[in-house]
Short mmCIF file of C-alpha atoms and ligand atoms in Angstrom, two decimals:
data_model
loop_
_atom_site.label_atom_id
_atom_site.label_comp_id
_atom_site.label_asym_id
_atom_site.label_seq_id
_atom_site.Cartn_x
_atom_site.Cartn_y
_atom_site.Cartn_z
CA MET A 1 0.03 -0.25 -0.04
CA ALA A 2 1.40 3.46 -1.00
CA VAL A 3 1.84 5.42 2.10
CA VAL A 4 1.61 9.18 1.35
CA ALA A 5 2.74 11.68 3.78
CA ALA A 6 4.60 14.80 3.20
CA GLY A 7 4.81 18.20 5.18
CA GLY A 8 5.30 20.31 1.83
CA VAL A 9 6.93 23.61 1.47
CA PHE A 10 6.62 25.55 -1.79
CA LEU A 11 8.32 28.72 -2.11
CA LEU A 12 7.29 30.99 -5.02
CA VAL A 13 9.22 33.92 -5.10
CA LYS A 14 9.47 36.94 -7.69
CA LEU A 15 12.39 39.56 -7.00
CA ALA A 16 11.83 42.60 -8.61
CA GLN A 17 15.45 43.40 -8.12
CA GLY A 18 18.72 41.89 -7.14
CA GLY A 19 21.38 40.51 -9.42
CA GLY A 20 24.01 38.03 -8.74
CA GLU A 21 25.79 39.76 -6.32
CA GLU A 22 25.26 40.52 -2.55
CA PRO A 23 23.21 43.58 -2.55
CA THR A 24 24.46 46.77 -0.69
CA VAL A 25 21.28 47.94 0.48
CA ALA A 26 19.61 46.84 3.42
CA ALA A 27 16.29 47.21 1.95
CA PRO A 28 14.81 43.65 1.40
CA PRO A 29 13.99 42.85 -2.21
CA THR A 30 10.56 42.97 -3.39
CA VAL A 31 9.89 39.71 -2.84
CA THR A 32 6.57 37.54 -2.94
CA THR A 33 7.08 34.18 -0.77
CA SER A 34 4.79 31.62 -0.45
CA VAL A 35 4.56 28.39 1.46
CA ARG A 36 2.63 26.12 -0.61
CA PRO A 37 0.14 24.14 1.29
CA THR A 38 0.95 20.61 -0.16
CA THR A 39 0.61 18.16 2.96
CA ALA A 40 -0.29 14.92 1.72
CA VAL A 41 -1.64 12.97 4.66
CA PRO A 42 -0.13 9.61 5.82
CA THR A 43 -2.64 6.87 5.49
CA PRO A 44 -3.99 6.16 8.81
CA THR A 45 -3.96 2.45 8.36
CA LYS A 46 -0.15 1.95 7.84
CA LYS A 47 1.34 -0.76 9.05
CA THR A 48 4.62 -0.88 8.19
CA THR A 49 7.36 1.63 8.25
CA THR A 50 11.23 1.99 7.54
CA THR A 51 11.44 4.79 10.33
CA ALA A 52 11.98 3.84 14.05
CA PRO A 53 8.56 3.56 15.35
CA PRO A 54 7.46 6.47 17.31
CA LYS A 55 6.75 6.55 21.10
CA PRO A 56 3.09 5.08 21.06
CA VAL A 57 0.50 7.38 21.61
CA GLN A 58 -1.34 5.89 24.52
CA ILE A 59 -3.41 8.91 25.89
CA ASN A 60 -5.75 10.94 23.61
CA PRO A 61 -3.77 12.27 20.78
CA ALA A 62 -4.66 15.54 20.98
CA THR A 63 -3.57 15.85 24.66
CA TYR A 64 -0.42 14.16 23.96
CA ASN A 65 0.66 16.73 21.48
CA ALA A 66 -0.64 19.79 23.85
CA THR A 67 1.54 18.14 26.78
CA HIS A 68 4.38 16.57 25.18
CA ARG A 69 7.49 16.52 26.83
CA LEU A 70 9.25 17.99 24.06
CA TYR A 71 8.18 21.35 25.37
CA LYS A 72 10.05 20.80 28.77
CA THR A 73 13.39 19.76 27.26
CA GLY A 74 14.72 23.38 27.61
CA ALA A 75 16.49 25.65 25.31
CA MET A 76 18.52 24.47 22.47
CA ARG A 77 22.01 24.86 23.11
CA THR A 78 24.08 26.16 20.22
CA VAL A 79 26.33 23.76 18.07
CA ASN A 80 28.34 26.62 17.17
CA CYS A 81 26.95 25.67 13.28
CA LYS A 82 28.77 27.46 10.48
CA GLN A 83 26.95 28.30 7.55
CA ALA A 84 28.67 26.88 4.36
CA LYS A 85 30.61 29.50 2.57
CA THR A 86 29.77 28.40 -0.79
CA GLY A 87 26.19 29.41 -1.26
CA PRO A 88 23.54 27.32 -3.27
CA GLY A 89 24.73 28.41 -6.61
CA ASN A 90 24.16 25.34 -8.49
CA GLY A 91 23.00 21.87 -8.12
CA ALA A 92 26.35 20.51 -6.61
CA GLN A 93 26.54 23.59 -4.40
CA ALA A 94 23.18 23.45 -3.09
CA SER A 95 23.46 19.92 -2.11
CA ALA A 96 26.88 20.67 -0.07
CA TYR A 97 25.14 23.71 1.35
CA PHE A 98 22.06 21.68 2.49
CA LYS A 99 24.32 18.93 3.93
CA ALA A 100 26.52 21.41 5.92
CA ILE A 101 23.36 22.67 7.95
CA LYS A 102 21.88 19.08 7.89
CA ALA A 103 24.99 17.93 9.89
CA CYS A 104 24.75 20.62 12.59
CA LEU A 105 20.90 19.69 12.85
CA ASP A 106 21.95 16.35 13.49
CA HIS A 107 24.16 17.61 16.62
CA ALA A 108 21.68 19.79 18.04
CA TRP A 109 18.53 17.63 18.15
CA PRO A 110 19.79 14.46 19.61
CA ARG A 111 19.54 15.65 23.39
CA GLN A 112 16.39 17.52 22.63
CA VAL A 113 14.66 14.20 21.26
CA ALA A 114 16.16 11.95 24.08
CA ALA A 115 14.63 14.61 26.57
CA ALA A 116 11.48 14.03 25.11
CA GLY A 117 10.94 10.42 25.12
CA GLY A 118 11.77 10.10 21.49
CA ARG A 119 14.72 8.05 20.17
CA PHE A 120 16.99 10.19 17.62
CA ARG A 121 17.67 8.87 14.11
CA SER A 122 19.40 11.10 11.88
CA PRO A 123 17.02 11.63 8.81
CA GLY A 124 18.06 11.07 5.35
CA LEU A 125 18.58 13.70 3.01
CA VAL A 126 17.88 13.67 -0.80
CA VAL A 127 18.46 16.96 -3.21
CA TRP A 128 16.78 16.67 -6.29
CA GLY A 129 15.24 18.98 -8.94
CA GLY A 130 12.13 18.31 -11.40
CA SER A 131 10.64 15.12 -9.79
CA VAL A 132 11.59 12.37 -7.08
CA ASN A 133 10.27 9.04 -6.49
CA THR A 134 9.39 8.51 -3.11
CA PRO A 135 6.48 6.83 -1.34
CA CYS A 136 5.46 10.50 -0.31
CA GLY A 137 4.95 11.22 -3.86
CA SER A 138 7.11 13.00 -6.23
CA GLY A 139 6.82 16.45 -5.16
CA PRO A 140 7.10 18.84 -8.03
CA GLY A 141 8.09 22.22 -6.60
CA ARG A 142 8.52 21.56 -3.17
CA ALA A 143 10.74 20.59 -0.56
CA PHE A 144 8.87 17.97 1.92
CA TYR A 145 9.91 15.32 4.71
CA CYS A 146 8.63 11.65 4.21
CA PRO A 147 8.10 9.69 7.53
CA THR A 148 8.24 6.67 5.79
CA THR A 149 11.61 6.78 4.97
CA HIS A 150 12.41 9.24 7.51
CA THR A 151 14.20 11.18 4.92
CA ILE A 152 13.95 15.06 3.89
CA TYR A 153 13.63 16.04 0.12
CA MET A 154 15.11 18.99 -0.88
CA GLU A 155 14.14 20.65 -4.14
CA SER A 156 17.01 22.63 -5.17
CA PRO A 157 15.99 24.68 -8.41
CA SER A 158 13.92 27.19 -6.41
CA VAL A 159 16.51 27.89 -3.97
CA ILE A 160 19.22 28.00 -6.56
CA ALA A 161 16.86 30.51 -8.27
CA PHE A 162 16.54 32.71 -5.46
CA TYR A 163 20.36 32.52 -4.61
CA LYS A 164 21.23 33.97 -8.17
CA GLN A 165 18.58 36.92 -7.73
CA ASN A 166 19.58 37.41 -3.93
CA PRO A 167 22.72 35.24 -2.76
CA THR A 168 21.67 36.40 1.08
CA PHE A 169 18.03 35.82 0.58
CA GLY A 170 18.97 32.07 -1.28
CA ARG A 171 20.78 31.42 1.57
CA MET A 172 18.32 32.27 4.41
CA VAL A 173 15.40 30.41 2.34
CA GLY A 174 17.87 27.22 1.92
CA SER A 175 18.70 26.96 5.51
CA PHE A 176 15.29 27.72 6.97
CA THR A 177 13.73 25.17 4.30
CA VAL A 178 16.00 22.48 5.56
CA ALA A 179 15.23 23.55 9.16
CA HIS A 180 11.60 23.46 8.85
CA GLU A 181 11.77 19.85 7.40
CA TYR A 182 14.21 18.69 9.70
CA GLY A 183 11.48 19.88 12.10
CA HIS A 184 9.01 17.39 10.86
CA SER A 185 11.61 14.41 11.24
CA VAL A 186 11.74 15.86 15.10
CA GLN A 187 7.83 15.60 14.97
CA TRP A 188 7.85 12.09 13.48
CA MET A 189 10.73 11.06 16.25
CA THR A 190 9.09 12.11 18.95
CA GLY A 191 5.54 10.48 18.43
CA LEU A 192 3.59 14.27 17.46
CA GLY A 193 3.72 13.14 13.92
CA GLU A 194 1.91 10.06 14.75
CA ALA A 195 -0.59 11.66 16.95
CA TYR A 196 -1.39 14.24 14.38
CA GLU A 197 -2.06 11.25 11.68
CA LYS A 198 -4.72 9.70 14.64
CA LEU A 199 -6.21 13.45 14.96
CA ARG A 200 -6.12 13.70 11.04
CA TYR A 201 -8.22 10.46 10.71
CA ASP A 202 -11.16 11.57 12.72
CA ALA A 203 -11.07 14.97 11.87
CA THR A 204 -13.80 17.06 9.59
CA THR A 205 -12.26 18.92 6.41
CA ASP A 206 -11.80 22.19 8.17
CA GLY A 207 -10.47 20.23 11.11
CA GLN A 208 -7.83 18.41 9.15
CA LEU A 209 -6.85 22.10 7.55
CA LEU A 210 -6.45 23.29 11.27
CA LEU A 211 -4.44 20.11 12.45
CA SER A 212 -2.26 20.51 9.40
CA ARG A 213 -1.55 24.25 10.46
CA ARG A 214 -0.95 23.27 13.59
CA LEU A 215 1.66 20.64 12.45
CA GLU A 216 3.71 23.08 9.73
CA LEU A 217 3.70 26.04 12.11
CA GLN A 218 5.35 24.05 14.90
CA ALA A 219 7.86 22.35 12.27
CA SER A 220 8.64 26.09 11.18
CA CYS A 221 8.67 26.96 14.64
CA LEU A 222 11.26 24.33 15.73
CA GLY A 223 13.28 25.21 12.55
CA ASN A 224 13.77 28.56 13.82
CA VAL A 225 14.58 27.26 17.62
CA PHE A 226 17.82 25.87 16.02
CA LEU A 227 18.53 28.63 13.69
CA GLY A 228 18.10 31.13 16.73
CA SER A 229 20.29 29.04 18.78
CA ASN A 230 23.08 29.22 15.98
CA ARG A 231 22.40 32.57 15.22
CA GLY A 232 25.61 34.08 15.82
CA SER A 233 27.71 31.35 14.40
CA TYR A 234 25.60 30.96 11.36
CA GLY A 235 25.65 34.34 10.61
CA ILE A 236 22.11 35.43 10.75
CA THR A 237 22.52 38.88 11.62
CA GLY A 238 22.85 42.30 9.83
CA TYR A 239 21.62 42.09 6.12
CA ALA A 240 21.12 38.05 6.91
CA TYR A 241 18.70 38.40 9.50
CA GLN A 242 16.82 40.92 7.50
CA MET A 243 16.50 38.14 4.90
CA TRP A 244 15.86 35.51 7.19
CA LEU A 245 13.03 37.68 8.96
CA TYR A 246 11.55 38.71 5.28
CA ASP A 247 11.42 35.38 4.56
CA VAL A 248 9.64 33.87 8.02
CA ASN A 249 7.43 36.97 7.96
CA ASN A 250 6.27 36.47 4.01
CA SER A 251 5.81 32.43 4.05
CA GLY A 252 2.26 30.93 4.44
CA ASP A 253 -1.04 30.21 2.91
CA ARG A 254 -1.83 32.49 0.10
CA PRO A 255 -4.95 32.00 -2.06
CA PRO A 256 -6.03 30.10 -3.89
CA TYR A 257 -4.02 27.45 -1.82
CA PRO A 258 -5.98 25.66 0.81
CA ARG A 259 -5.18 26.87 4.30
CA ASP A 260 -3.03 23.98 5.37
CA HIS A 261 0.40 25.90 6.48
CA GLY A 262 -1.17 28.99 8.29
CA SER A 263 -1.18 32.58 7.43
CA THR A 264 1.95 34.79 6.77
CA THR A 265 0.91 36.48 10.21
CA SER A 266 0.89 33.39 11.98
CA HIS A 267 4.07 32.15 10.45
CA GLY A 268 5.96 35.09 11.34
CA ALA A 269 4.53 35.17 14.65
CA TRP A 270 5.70 31.57 15.57
CA SER A 271 8.92 31.76 13.73
CA ARG A 272 10.05 35.16 15.60
CA ALA A 273 9.07 33.81 18.88
CA ALA A 274 10.90 30.58 18.52
CA PHE A 275 14.10 32.43 16.88
CA ALA A 276 14.25 34.62 19.84
CA ALA A 277 13.28 31.69 22.99
CA ARG A 278 15.67 28.86 21.32
CA ASN A 279 13.23 26.90 23.27
CA PRO A 280 10.77 24.02 22.17
CA ALA A 281 8.35 25.34 24.95
CA SER A 282 7.54 28.14 22.36
CA CYS A 283 6.07 25.72 19.70
CA ASN A 284 3.46 24.04 21.47
CA THR A 285 1.15 24.84 18.53
CA TRP A 286 -1.32 22.29 19.59
CA SER A 287 -2.43 24.02 22.95
CA ALA A 288 -2.90 27.30 21.10
CA SER A 289 -5.81 28.94 20.26
CA PRO A 290 -7.74 28.74 16.41
CA ALA A 291 -6.60 32.43 16.29
CA ARG A 292 -2.93 31.73 17.00
CA VAL A 293 -2.98 29.23 14.07
CA SER A 294 -4.89 30.68 11.76
ZN1 ZN B 301 6.27 21.41 6.36
#
């Protein structure tokens, strides 16, 4: 049986300005960024998986996610992650760039996952363009995490295009996207993802969208906990900070996409809070009011 599961991020960006060189002005480029809701949902009947089985969910999954130990694991310690010197200017460079930050994430998350009662396993990373063959679909045009294979599938052409138009913005989009998808892998390593699947199975259509927004906003939140804890060493300061801020403040659902990732307002709020707090305690989207995950 095909198992379909993808937390997808699709970034559609148009730059009205920007050349191949680092901009010398601090003003953000004119950018339209949308995180496209493309979360195909795992079939609840799945019996087998190649990933480590998440911690069994033995209580109400809504309560489980809203009271998870992950929120009590404390601030994330910096791993002094260094951003790759060479940016994602072509396919090979993009692969190296994504692998570099993924290696940092592999150092940052084990303590937090273990403290949350999960079992850490480094997720895989596949960098692709065009389409990719996975149990979660071919994901044209978007990055996604597939729980079935416990692998992050990073789509590189869009990041390369951003980089060529605005190198700093391209770096921040690529870094944030890997961190976001890694956040999904943390959700599935800690049982949050399994609980989401259970909740979704019984939900109405609107309820499913709400659950998807909680899942996606949490993934971005977790990603930004990591970026915030490494902001100094990674160089998310000055103009790079402005480009990071622009990205997170302008990522979110836009018409006519379904409302499954959260509004740009919601996305920015969770992202900024996480970056400042550097603590998964700031990422409890499951107990948040619907207004905060709109
Ligand atoms: Zn996602």
